[in-house]
Tab-separated table of C-alpha atoms in Angstrom:
chain	number	residue	atom	x	y	z
A	113	MET	CA	-46.687	10.913	-6.479
A	114	SER	CA	-46.761	7.162	-7.134
A	115	ASN	CA	-46.823	4.679	-4.288
A	116	MET	CA	-44.438	1.752	-4.035
A	117	PHE	CA	-46.942	-0.755	-5.434
A	118	SER	CA	-47.596	1.209	-8.614
A	119	ILE	CA	-43.840	1.707	-9.023
A	120	ALA	CA	-43.261	-2.025	-8.577
A	121	TRP	CA	-45.932	-2.750	-11.187
A	122	ASP	CA	-44.391	-0.238	-13.603
A	123	ALA	CA	-40.907	-1.707	-13.033
A	124	TRP	CA	-42.264	-5.170	-13.864
A	125	ARG	CA	-43.909	-3.835	-17.025
A	126	ALA	CA	-40.725	-2.008	-18.036
A	127	THR	CA	-38.703	-5.196	-17.664
A	128	LYS	CA	-41.231	-7.122	-19.756
A	129	GLY	CA	-41.195	-4.323	-22.345
A	130	GLY	CA	-37.485	-4.700	-22.937
A	131	ALA	CA	-34.702	-2.160	-23.434
A	132	THR	CA	-36.963	0.205	-25.398
A	133	ALA	CA	-39.508	0.471	-22.570
A	134	VAL	CA	-36.715	1.063	-20.043
A	135	SER	CA	-35.126	3.756	-22.222
A	136	GLN	CA	-38.433	5.562	-22.765
A	137	ARG	CA	-39.070	5.785	-19.033
A	138	GLN	CA	-35.535	6.983	-18.408
A	139	GLN	CA	-35.828	9.809	-20.941
A	140	GLN	CA	-39.249	10.899	-19.678
A	141	ARG	CA	-38.054	10.996	-16.062
A	142	LEU	CA	-34.869	12.839	-16.994
A	143	THR	CA	-36.913	15.541	-18.725
A	144	GLU	CA	-39.181	15.851	-15.679
A	145	LEU	CA	-36.206	16.093	-13.313
A	146	MET	CA	-34.473	18.691	-15.474
A	147	ASN	CA	-37.580	20.868	-15.694
A	148	PHE	CA	-38.129	20.638	-11.946
A	149	ALA	CA	-34.489	21.408	-11.108
A	150	ARG	CA	-34.439	24.435	-13.382
A	151	GLN	CA	-37.597	25.821	-11.803
A	152	HIS	CA	-36.888	25.103	-8.138
A	153	SER	CA	-33.093	24.956	-7.708
A	154	PRO	CA	-31.268	28.293	-8.158
A	155	TYR	CA	-28.018	26.383	-8.513
A	156	TYR	CA	-29.229	24.288	-11.433
A	157	LYS	CA	-30.986	27.226	-13.053
A	158	ALA	CA	-27.585	28.885	-13.371
A	159	HIS	CA	-25.699	25.657	-14.022
A	160	PHE	CA	-27.897	24.748	-17.007
A	161	GLN	CA	-28.240	28.283	-18.359
A	162	THR	CA	-26.610	27.402	-21.686
A	163	VAL	CA	-28.369	24.046	-22.082
A	164	PRO	CA	-31.300	24.092	-24.514
A	165	THR	CA	-34.692	23.241	-23.048
A	166	ALA	CA	-35.169	20.465	-25.591
A	167	PHE	CA	-31.735	18.891	-25.116
A	168	THR	CA	-31.260	15.650	-27.014
A	169	ASP	CA	-28.483	13.951	-25.083
A	170	ILE	CA	-27.469	13.875	-21.419
A	171	SER	CA	-23.884	14.609	-22.434
A	172	GLN	CA	-25.053	18.171	-23.211
A	173	LEU	CA	-25.459	18.748	-19.465
A	174	PRO	CA	-22.404	19.929	-17.526
A	175	PRO	CA	-21.343	17.546	-14.715
A	176	THR	CA	-21.472	18.387	-11.018
A	177	THR	CA	-19.266	17.438	-8.068
A	178	LYS	CA	-19.896	16.946	-4.373
A	179	PRO	CA	-17.671	19.873	-3.241
A	180	GLU	CA	-19.370	22.229	-5.699
A	181	LEU	CA	-22.878	21.227	-4.667
A	182	MET	CA	-22.105	21.395	-0.953
A	183	ALA	CA	-20.624	24.869	-1.443
A	184	HIS	CA	-24.028	25.910	-2.863
A	185	PHE	CA	-26.193	23.735	-0.595
A	186	ASN	CA	-28.947	26.304	0.041
A	187	GLU	CA	-29.225	27.009	-3.695
A	188	TRP	CA	-28.974	23.330	-4.638
A	189	VAL	CA	-32.017	22.114	-2.672
A	190	THR	CA	-35.490	22.640	-4.132
A	191	ASP	CA	-37.322	23.354	-0.855
A	192	THR	CA	-36.602	26.804	0.628
A	193	ALA	CA	-37.346	25.457	4.112
A	194	VAL	CA	-34.191	23.335	3.862
A	195	THR	CA	-30.945	25.032	4.901
A	196	LEU	CA	-27.466	23.714	5.522
A	197	ALA	CA	-27.476	25.144	9.036
A	198	SER	CA	-30.698	23.409	10.082
A	199	ALA	CA	-29.744	20.142	8.349
A	200	GLN	CA	-26.377	20.138	10.098
A	201	LYS	CA	-28.015	20.822	13.444
A	202	PHE	CA	-30.403	17.912	12.847
A	203	VAL	CA	-27.698	15.337	12.053
A	204	ASP	CA	-25.521	16.559	14.915
A	205	ASN	CA	-28.209	15.269	17.309
A	206	SER	CA	-27.861	11.490	17.649
A	207	ASN	CA	-31.436	11.279	18.983
A	208	ASN	CA	-32.670	12.126	15.485
A	209	LEU	CA	-31.256	8.944	13.945
A	210	GLY	CA	-33.953	7.298	11.812
A	211	GLN	CA	-36.263	10.311	12.093
A	212	ASP	CA	-37.555	12.603	9.328
A	213	TYR	CA	-35.859	15.949	8.812
A	214	LEU	CA	-38.522	18.683	8.693
A	215	GLY	CA	-41.034	15.888	9.141
A	216	LYS	CA	-40.721	14.646	5.562
A	217	TYR	CA	-37.143	14.093	4.354
A	218	TYR	CA	-34.706	11.209	4.721
A	219	ILE	CA	-31.297	12.555	5.709
A	220	TRP	CA	-27.790	11.227	6.218
A	221	THR	CA	-24.168	12.235	6.054
A	222	THR	CA	-21.271	10.836	4.099
A	223	SER	CA	-17.675	11.489	3.204
A	224	GLY	CA	-17.386	8.737	0.614
A	225	THR	CA	-14.268	7.691	-1.287
A	226	SER	CA	-13.776	11.227	-2.567
A	227	GLY	CA	-13.099	12.354	0.989
A	228	ASP	CA	-15.432	15.343	0.712
A	229	PRO	CA	-18.173	15.390	3.381
A	230	ALA	CA	-21.818	15.911	2.462
A	231	ILE	CA	-25.331	16.031	3.876
A	232	LEU	CA	-27.785	14.237	1.625
A	233	LEU	CA	-31.575	14.361	1.475
A	234	HIS	CA	-34.209	12.196	-0.198
A	235	ASP	CA	-37.961	12.618	-0.479
A	236	GLN	CA	-40.895	10.226	-0.161
A	237	GLN	CA	-40.928	9.545	-3.899
A	238	TRP	CA	-37.353	8.237	-3.605
A	239	PHE	CA	-38.400	5.860	-0.820
A	240	ASN	CA	-41.355	4.634	-2.868
A	241	VAL	CA	-39.059	3.990	-5.840
A	242	THR	CA	-36.516	2.174	-3.658
A	243	SER	CA	-39.229	-0.011	-2.127
A	244	GLY	CA	-40.966	-0.627	-5.441
A	245	LEU	CA	-37.785	-1.695	-7.208
A	246	SER	CA	-36.984	-4.034	-4.335
A	247	MET	CA	-40.426	-5.635	-4.610
A	248	ALA	CA	-40.237	-6.021	-8.378
A	249	ARG	CA	-36.607	-6.900	-9.015
A	250	VAL	CA	-34.638	-7.754	-5.878
A	251	LEU	CA	-36.836	-9.944	-3.701
A	252	PRO	CA	-38.033	-12.253	-6.536
A	253	ALA	CA	-34.393	-13.108	-7.279
A	254	TRP	CA	-33.212	-13.355	-3.680
A	255	LEU	CA	-36.104	-15.276	-2.132
A	256	ASN	CA	-36.891	-18.933	-2.819
A	257	GLY	CA	-38.501	-21.791	-0.920
A	258	LYS	CA	-35.328	-22.699	0.966
A	259	VAL	CA	-34.721	-19.109	2.044
A	260	MET	CA	-38.338	-18.649	3.128
A	261	ARG	CA	-38.198	-21.814	5.243
A	262	GLY	CA	-34.993	-20.588	6.866
A	263	LEU	CA	-36.552	-17.220	7.629
A	264	MET	CA	-39.557	-18.841	9.296
A	265	GLN	CA	-37.415	-21.240	11.328
A	266	ASN	CA	-35.402	-18.359	12.787
A	267	GLY	CA	-38.373	-16.065	13.351
A	268	ALA	CA	-37.315	-13.770	10.494
A	269	ARG	CA	-34.823	-12.115	12.855
A	270	SER	CA	-32.649	-9.623	11.012
A	271	ALA	CA	-29.175	-8.392	11.993
A	272	ALA	CA	-27.893	-5.233	10.295
A	273	ILE	CA	-24.234	-4.423	10.954
A	274	PHE	CA	-23.261	-0.836	10.172
A	275	ALA	CA	-21.346	2.146	11.457
A	276	THR	CA	-23.629	3.457	14.197
A	277	ASN	CA	-21.857	6.579	15.402
A	278	GLY	CA	-23.391	8.972	12.895
A	279	HIS	CA	-26.228	9.655	10.476
A	280	PHE	CA	-24.909	7.282	7.826
A	281	MET	CA	-27.249	5.789	5.254
A	282	GLY	CA	-27.046	2.147	6.356
A	283	VAL	CA	-27.768	2.699	10.027
A	284	SER	CA	-30.318	5.449	9.321
A	285	MET	CA	-32.423	3.213	7.081
A	286	ALA	CA	-32.030	0.197	9.369
A	287	GLU	CA	-33.027	2.198	12.433
A	288	ARG	CA	-35.997	3.691	10.590
A	289	GLN	CA	-37.163	0.214	9.653
A	290	ARG	CA	-36.606	-1.080	13.181
A	291	GLN	CA	-38.640	1.742	14.699
A	292	SER	CA	-41.537	1.341	12.252
A	293	ASN	CA	-43.493	-1.008	14.526
A	294	LYS	CA	-43.138	-3.022	17.732
A	295	ARG	CA	-42.848	-6.334	15.909
A	296	ARG	CA	-39.824	-5.154	13.939
A	297	GLN	CA	-38.237	-3.796	17.098
A	298	LYS	CA	-38.172	-7.379	18.356
A	299	GLN	CA	-37.215	-9.003	15.063
A	300	MET	CA	-34.527	-6.560	13.968
A	301	ARG	CA	-31.331	-5.438	15.669
A	302	VAL	CA	-28.697	-2.993	14.533
A	303	PHE	CA	-25.137	-3.969	15.480
A	304	SER	CA	-22.123	-1.669	15.372
A	305	VAL	CA	-18.955	-2.221	13.354
A	306	GLN	CA	-17.168	-0.490	16.246
A	307	THR	CA	-17.962	-3.451	18.518
A	308	PRO	CA	-14.910	-5.654	19.227
A	309	ILE	CA	-15.212	-8.817	17.147
A	310	PRO	CA	-15.416	-11.241	20.126
A	311	GLU	CA	-18.303	-9.204	21.556
A	312	LEU	CA	-20.020	-8.985	18.178
A	313	VAL	CA	-19.706	-12.744	17.758
A	314	GLN	CA	-21.254	-13.303	21.181
A	315	GLN	CA	-24.131	-10.932	20.435
A	316	LEU	CA	-24.894	-12.629	17.120
A	317	ASN	CA	-24.718	-16.076	18.696
A	318	GLU	CA	-27.327	-14.967	21.227
A	319	PHE	CA	-29.559	-13.295	18.626
A	320	GLN	CA	-29.368	-16.055	15.956
A	321	PRO	CA	-30.383	-13.956	12.933
A	322	ALA	CA	-32.111	-15.374	9.879
A	323	ILE	CA	-31.008	-12.350	7.803
A	324	LEU	CA	-27.481	-10.943	7.950
A	325	SER	CA	-26.755	-7.670	6.180
A	326	GLY	CA	-23.801	-5.315	6.276
A	327	TYR	CA	-20.594	-4.203	4.642
A	328	ALA	CA	-18.513	-6.703	2.677
A	329	THR	CA	-15.550	-6.541	5.081
A	330	VAL	CA	-17.879	-7.244	8.019
A	331	GLN	CA	-19.427	-10.251	6.327
A	332	ASP	CA	-16.020	-11.592	5.355
A	333	LEU	CA	-14.623	-11.276	8.876
A	334	LEU	CA	-17.712	-12.929	10.377
A	335	ALA	CA	-17.415	-15.742	7.842
A	336	ARG	CA	-13.880	-16.381	9.116
A	337	GLU	CA	-15.240	-16.498	12.675
A	338	GLN	CA	-17.904	-19.005	11.581
A	339	LEU	CA	-15.333	-21.203	9.839
A	340	ASN	CA	-13.170	-21.110	12.977
A	341	GLY	CA	-16.133	-22.265	15.068
A	342	ARG	CA	-16.454	-19.181	17.258
A	343	LEU	CA	-19.501	-17.805	15.457
A	344	GLN	CA	-22.378	-20.300	15.291
A	345	ILE	CA	-25.285	-18.860	13.335
A	346	GLN	CA	-27.253	-20.141	10.346
A	347	PRO	CA	-28.614	-17.176	8.368
A	348	ALA	CA	-30.917	-18.027	5.479
A	349	LEU	CA	-30.142	-14.779	3.650
A	350	VAL	CA	-26.850	-12.860	3.556
A	351	SER	CA	-26.521	-9.565	1.714
A	352	SER	CA	-23.601	-7.213	1.187
A	353	SER	CA	-23.422	-3.566	0.182
A	354	GLY	CA	-21.357	-0.422	0.679
A	355	GLU	CA	-18.019	-2.001	-0.217
A	356	SER	CA	-16.549	-4.075	-3.016
A	357	LEU	CA	-17.297	-7.772	-2.593
A	358	SER	CA	-14.344	-9.669	-4.044
A	359	THR	CA	-14.572	-13.189	-5.438
A	360	ALA	CA	-12.520	-14.513	-2.501
A	361	MET	CA	-14.831	-12.808	0.001
A	362	LYS	CA	-17.920	-14.156	-1.720
A	363	GLU	CA	-16.569	-17.726	-1.758
A	364	ARG	CA	-15.566	-17.558	1.907
A	365	ILE	CA	-18.968	-16.221	2.981
A	366	GLN	CA	-20.830	-18.844	0.973
A	367	THR	CA	-18.616	-21.615	2.347
A	368	ALA	CA	-19.201	-20.437	5.913
A	369	TRP	CA	-22.994	-20.495	5.785
A	370	GLY	CA	-23.854	-22.622	2.778
A	371	VAL	CA	-26.005	-19.885	1.253
A	372	LYS	CA	-25.510	-17.504	-1.625
A	373	VAL	CA	-24.359	-14.033	-0.591
A	374	TRP	CA	-26.293	-11.393	-2.489
A	375	ASP	CA	-24.541	-8.229	-3.586
A	376	ALA	CA	-26.014	-4.797	-4.253
A	377	TYR	CA	-24.528	-1.564	-5.576
A	378	SER	CA	-25.641	1.520	-3.703
A	379	SER	CA	-24.549	4.998	-2.722
A	380	SER	CA	-25.763	7.574	-0.249
A	381	GLU	CA	-26.646	9.841	-3.153
A	382	THR	CA	-28.923	7.324	-4.859
A	383	GLY	CA	-29.740	4.367	-2.646
A	384	VAL	CA	-29.624	0.944	-4.339
A	385	MET	CA	-28.834	1.383	-8.029
A	386	ALA	CA	-28.166	-2.239	-8.935
A	387	ALA	CA	-28.777	-5.678	-7.446
A	388	GLU	CA	-27.451	-9.118	-8.216
A	389	CYS	CA	-29.374	-11.670	-10.252
A	390	LYS	CA	-29.116	-15.456	-9.878
A	391	HIS	CA	-26.286	-15.475	-12.433
A	392	GLY	CA	-24.153	-13.204	-10.274
A	393	ARG	CA	-24.423	-10.026	-12.343
A	394	LEU	CA	-25.386	-6.637	-10.945
A	395	HIS	CA	-28.323	-5.273	-12.949
A	396	PHE	CA	-28.619	-1.512	-13.093
A	397	ASN	CA	-32.095	0.044	-12.697
A	398	ALA	CA	-31.752	2.163	-15.807
A	399	ASP	CA	-35.383	3.302	-15.779
A	400	TRP	CA	-34.748	5.232	-12.525
A	401	PHE	CA	-31.027	6.001	-12.667
A	402	ILE	CA	-28.487	6.964	-15.296
A	403	LEU	CA	-24.922	5.782	-14.906
A	404	GLU	CA	-22.289	6.991	-17.354
A	405	ALA	CA	-18.969	5.146	-17.400
A	406	VAL	CA	-16.410	7.817	-18.316
A	407	ASP	CA	-12.676	8.457	-18.470
A	408	ALA	CA	-10.796	11.187	-16.602
A	409	ASP	CA	-12.056	13.791	-19.109
A	410	ASN	CA	-15.716	12.705	-18.788
A	411	GLN	CA	-15.662	10.995	-22.178
A	412	PRO	CA	-17.674	7.749	-22.535
A	413	VAL	CA	-15.890	4.456	-21.953
A	414	PRO	CA	-17.159	1.555	-24.099
A	415	ALA	CA	-18.654	-1.611	-22.625
A	416	GLY	CA	-16.041	-4.143	-21.643
A	417	GLN	CA	-13.578	-1.519	-20.410
A	418	PRO	CA	-13.289	-0.215	-16.832
A	419	SER	CA	-14.129	3.439	-16.339
A	420	HIS	CA	-11.944	5.976	-14.558
A	421	LYS	CA	-15.032	7.271	-12.733
A	422	ILE	CA	-18.787	7.537	-13.233
A	423	LEU	CA	-21.414	10.247	-13.640
A	424	VAL	CA	-24.678	9.413	-11.868
A	425	THR	CA	-28.168	10.872	-12.292
A	426	ASN	CA	-30.865	9.995	-9.758
A	427	LEU	CA	-34.290	10.250	-11.415
A	428	ALA	CA	-36.152	9.221	-8.251
A	429	SER	CA	-35.594	12.168	-5.885
A	430	HIS	CA	-36.273	15.864	-6.527
A	431	ILE	CA	-35.453	17.517	-3.203
A	432	GLN	CA	-31.705	17.552	-3.848
A	433	PRO	CA	-31.256	16.817	-7.564
A	434	ILE	CA	-28.358	14.534	-8.460
A	435	ILE	CA	-27.644	15.193	-12.152
A	436	ARG	CA	-24.428	13.983	-13.816
A	437	TYR	CA	-22.866	13.790	-10.372
A	438	GLU	CA	-19.243	12.694	-10.319
A	439	MET	CA	-18.326	9.617	-8.272
A	440	SER	CA	-14.928	7.943	-8.081
A	441	ASP	CA	-16.159	4.355	-8.512
A	442	SER	CA	-14.886	2.383	-11.474
A	443	VAL	CA	-17.428	0.248	-13.336
A	444	THR	CA	-17.310	-2.053	-16.317
A	445	PHE	CA	-20.485	-2.703	-18.287
A	446	TYR	CA	-20.844	-6.190	-19.741
A	447	GLU	CA	-20.848	-6.289	-23.524
A	448	ASP	CA	-23.347	-9.151	-23.790
A	449	ARG	CA	-26.823	-9.642	-22.404
A	450	CYS	CA	-27.066	-11.518	-19.114
A	451	PRO	CA	-28.203	-15.171	-19.330
A	452	CYS	CA	-31.028	-14.318	-16.918
A	453	GLY	CA	-32.715	-12.466	-19.800
A	454	SER	CA	-33.138	-9.095	-18.091
A	455	PRO	CA	-33.035	-6.101	-20.464
A	456	LEU	CA	-31.427	-4.034	-17.710
A	457	PRO	CA	-27.705	-3.393	-18.292
A	458	SER	CA	-25.327	-5.393	-16.111
A	459	LEU	CA	-22.002	-4.274	-14.700
A	460	ARG	CA	-19.065	-4.981	-12.416
A	461	VAL	CA	-18.128	-2.432	-9.771
A	462	GLU	CA	-14.973	-1.450	-7.971
A	463	GLY	CA	-16.189	0.560	-5.002
A	464	ARG	CA	-14.552	0.996	-1.602
A	465	THR	CA	-11.171	-0.715	-1.390
A	466	ASP	CA	-10.264	0.108	2.204
A	467	GLU	CA	-8.478	-2.634	4.116
A	468	THR	CA	-9.240	-4.526	7.310
A	469	LEU	CA	-6.261	-4.029	9.628
A	470	ALA	CA	-4.753	-6.952	11.554
A	471	ILE	CA	-3.012	-5.713	14.726
A	472	PRO	CA	-1.457	-7.797	17.536
A	473	ASN	CA	-2.492	-6.767	21.051
A	474	THR	CA	-0.299	-6.865	24.159
A	475	GLN	CA	-0.869	-10.638	24.494
A	476	GLY	CA	0.136	-11.204	20.883
A	477	LYS	CA	-3.406	-12.067	19.840
A	478	MET	CA	-4.461	-10.679	16.463
A	479	VAL	CA	-7.247	-8.108	16.561
A	480	TYR	CA	-9.040	-7.118	13.356
A	481	LEU	CA	-10.143	-3.530	12.833
A	482	LEU	CA	-12.805	-2.979	10.193
A	483	PRO	CA	-12.158	-0.002	7.895
A	484	LEU	CA	-15.584	1.498	8.454
A	485	ALA	CA	-15.137	1.294	12.229
A	486	LEU	CA	-11.998	3.412	11.896
A	487	GLY	CA	-13.340	5.667	9.178
A	488	SER	CA	-16.663	6.460	10.793
A	489	ALA	CA	-14.901	7.454	14.033
A	490	LEU	CA	-12.920	10.105	12.193
A	491	GLU	CA	-15.754	11.220	9.939
A	492	LYS	CA	-17.705	12.401	12.966
A	493	THR	CA	-14.752	14.209	14.562
A	494	PRO	CA	-15.387	17.989	14.366
A	495	GLY	CA	-13.036	19.783	12.006
A	496	VAL	CA	-12.006	16.771	9.916
A	497	HIS	CA	-12.263	17.406	6.190
A	498	ARG	CA	-10.169	14.583	4.728
A	499	PHE	CA	-8.234	11.800	6.400
A	500	GLN	CA	-6.321	8.633	5.706
A	501	ILE	CA	-5.218	6.011	8.239
A	502	VAL	CA	-2.082	4.093	7.264
A	503	GLN	CA	-0.775	1.070	9.173
A	504	THR	CA	2.987	1.541	8.836
A	505	THR	CA	4.106	-1.154	11.312
A	506	PRO	CA	2.126	-3.938	13.022
A	507	THR	CA	1.355	-1.588	15.945
A	508	THR	CA	1.655	1.898	14.399
A	509	LEU	CA	-1.084	3.925	12.737
A	510	CYS	CA	-0.102	7.073	10.857
A	511	VAL	CA	-2.897	9.556	10.163
A	512	ARG	CA	-2.811	11.817	7.129
A	513	LEU	CA	-5.096	14.671	8.034
A	514	GLU	CA	-6.637	17.701	6.379
A	515	ALA	CA	-8.590	20.073	8.620
A	516	ALA	CA	-11.784	21.761	7.497
A	517	GLU	CA	-11.771	25.468	6.780
A	518	GLY	CA	-11.859	27.527	9.966
A	519	HIS	CA	-10.322	24.791	12.127
A	520	GLU	CA	-6.771	24.606	13.459
A	521	LYS	CA	-5.087	21.393	12.391
A	522	LEU	CA	-3.459	20.753	15.778
A	523	ASP	CA	-6.808	21.137	17.548
A	524	VAL	CA	-8.405	18.699	15.098
A	525	TRP	CA	-5.478	16.309	15.542
A	526	THR	CA	-5.997	16.301	19.318
A	527	ALA	CA	-9.656	15.357	18.818
A	528	VAL	CA	-8.742	12.691	16.244
A	529	CYS	CA	-6.228	11.135	18.631
A	530	ALA	CA	-8.851	10.995	21.369
A	531	GLN	CA	-11.358	9.269	19.063
A	532	LEU	CA	-8.842	6.714	17.822
A	533	ARG	CA	-7.453	6.102	21.285
A	534	THR	CA	-10.919	5.323	22.620
A	535	LEU	CA	-11.627	2.948	19.738
A	536	LEU	CA	-8.280	1.188	20.087
A	537	ASP	CA	-8.512	0.859	23.871
A	538	ASN	CA	-11.995	-0.648	23.530
A	539	GLN	CA	-10.460	-3.219	21.192
A	540	ASP	CA	-7.690	-4.078	23.702
A	541	LEU	CA	-5.096	-2.272	21.572
A	542	SER	CA	-3.540	0.105	24.075
A	543	ASN	CA	-0.140	-0.873	22.640
A	544	VAL	CA	-0.820	0.860	19.309
A	545	THR	CA	0.991	4.128	18.569
A	546	ILE	CA	-0.819	6.907	16.695
A	547	ASP	CA	1.269	9.366	14.657
A	548	LEU	CA	0.432	12.442	12.607
A	549	ALA	CA	1.806	12.331	9.076
A	550	ASN	CA	3.552	15.288	7.481
A	551	GLU	CA	1.869	14.709	4.137
A	552	PRO	CA	-1.854	15.172	3.378
A	553	PRO	CA	-4.165	12.295	2.339
A	554	GLN	CA	-3.026	10.699	-0.905
A	555	ARG	CA	-5.386	9.640	-3.669
A	556	ASN	CA	-5.101	6.309	-5.424
A	557	GLU	CA	-3.155	6.923	-8.650
A	558	ARG	CA	-5.180	4.322	-10.540
A	559	GLY	CA	-8.653	5.717	-9.999
A	560	GLY	CA	-8.271	8.946	-8.084
A	561	LYS	CA	-10.022	7.536	-5.018
A	562	LEU	CA	-9.177	8.483	-1.486
A	563	ASN	CA	-8.798	5.161	0.304
A	564	HIS	CA	-9.362	5.904	3.970
A	565	VAL	CA	-7.673	2.848	5.497
A	566	ILE	CA	-4.458	1.359	4.112
A	567	SER	CA	-2.029	-1.250	5.421
A	568	LEU	CA	1.639	-1.207	4.453
A	569	VAL	CA	2.285	-4.274	6.591
A	570	ALA	CA	2.731	-7.559	4.757
A	571	ALA	CA	-0.003	-10.080	5.554
A	572	GLY	CA	1.153	-12.770	7.926
């Protein structure tokens, strides 16, 4: 197993070697992953039964989906010590946040835009790859003399703003990093998207971070607070991930703090797959991941055209193989080579498109609810399988709900109401009505995504 430094060195060499060197590494690692999955995963042994050992093209492999893999969790994983029951028990204990499952695996939960919940594992090799790629390709682009001076002036304090009420990837990795040593415990703080915005602003003003990381909607809302003079921080580095970062968001964030906001494309299944270069393009780490832009029938979509969905293969982790795994994101690969000169393919991404809700409280003051604050509250409610929160009037939320198998919908609805009521009351929104919809969650007709938070109220 390679360490992060050797992986960083290899990533640098692959970039210098051009597209051919990247492609050769990708094919070698795909073959290794396939052989390992066939030998150690009963699910994949059966799934690839008709695929020749010496397959010549990844399109020969049948795709997989999150619901299918979760239904065969114990056969999917490649370590017999891992079971769905023990993994679920581990993530149900909030004291385990940032800790290793079975003493050696990274673990988190997700529902994602498909609406299907999952428990995901990664091994040490995956962490080494993630760290190595960051060293070789992300930090050299993101760090310069001005940024380094800003980091030193503010004591390199880092603020990570994520959903904190569950074993989600962002908070799990941030908490793991924070706990790694006493110095980082002082320098790094994890803030919750569930925190009312005035309180979050006060906390950040007191902390004065040099690094600000979090979801795009969080960064955008904080940028508005900075421009309005309530937030008064001067981060030297701002990064966004987990949600789509629109051009308007990016411009507002950069105006607020006078620094470039760096974007990254990641998923719970893979970690960071692509990061932004100085020319604003997301470069895909094709030597460690495979991303196929496909239409609704899993047929390739040419560069320059948006895909209906994607099929992802993670070549970095072997504990829970991700091979031609269907995700609902839409991507568009650029047809030309990026001006930065990187041989890595570049792309545009349409990821999460959930909306920040603007709701007047009893005093008529507008309160903003972040989509991941709402979504993460429901994701952790027992018995919830799929959900969708729709703002139908300025002070009415209608919940489209699908209960998990073995759970009564009315019982789940009672628990959902309690979770939402607590969140709303903490945000001074006791005037908001919560209704149960007759219809189930509705997917986006354009891309098949399940947007969790939608507003039908015209922006004021």
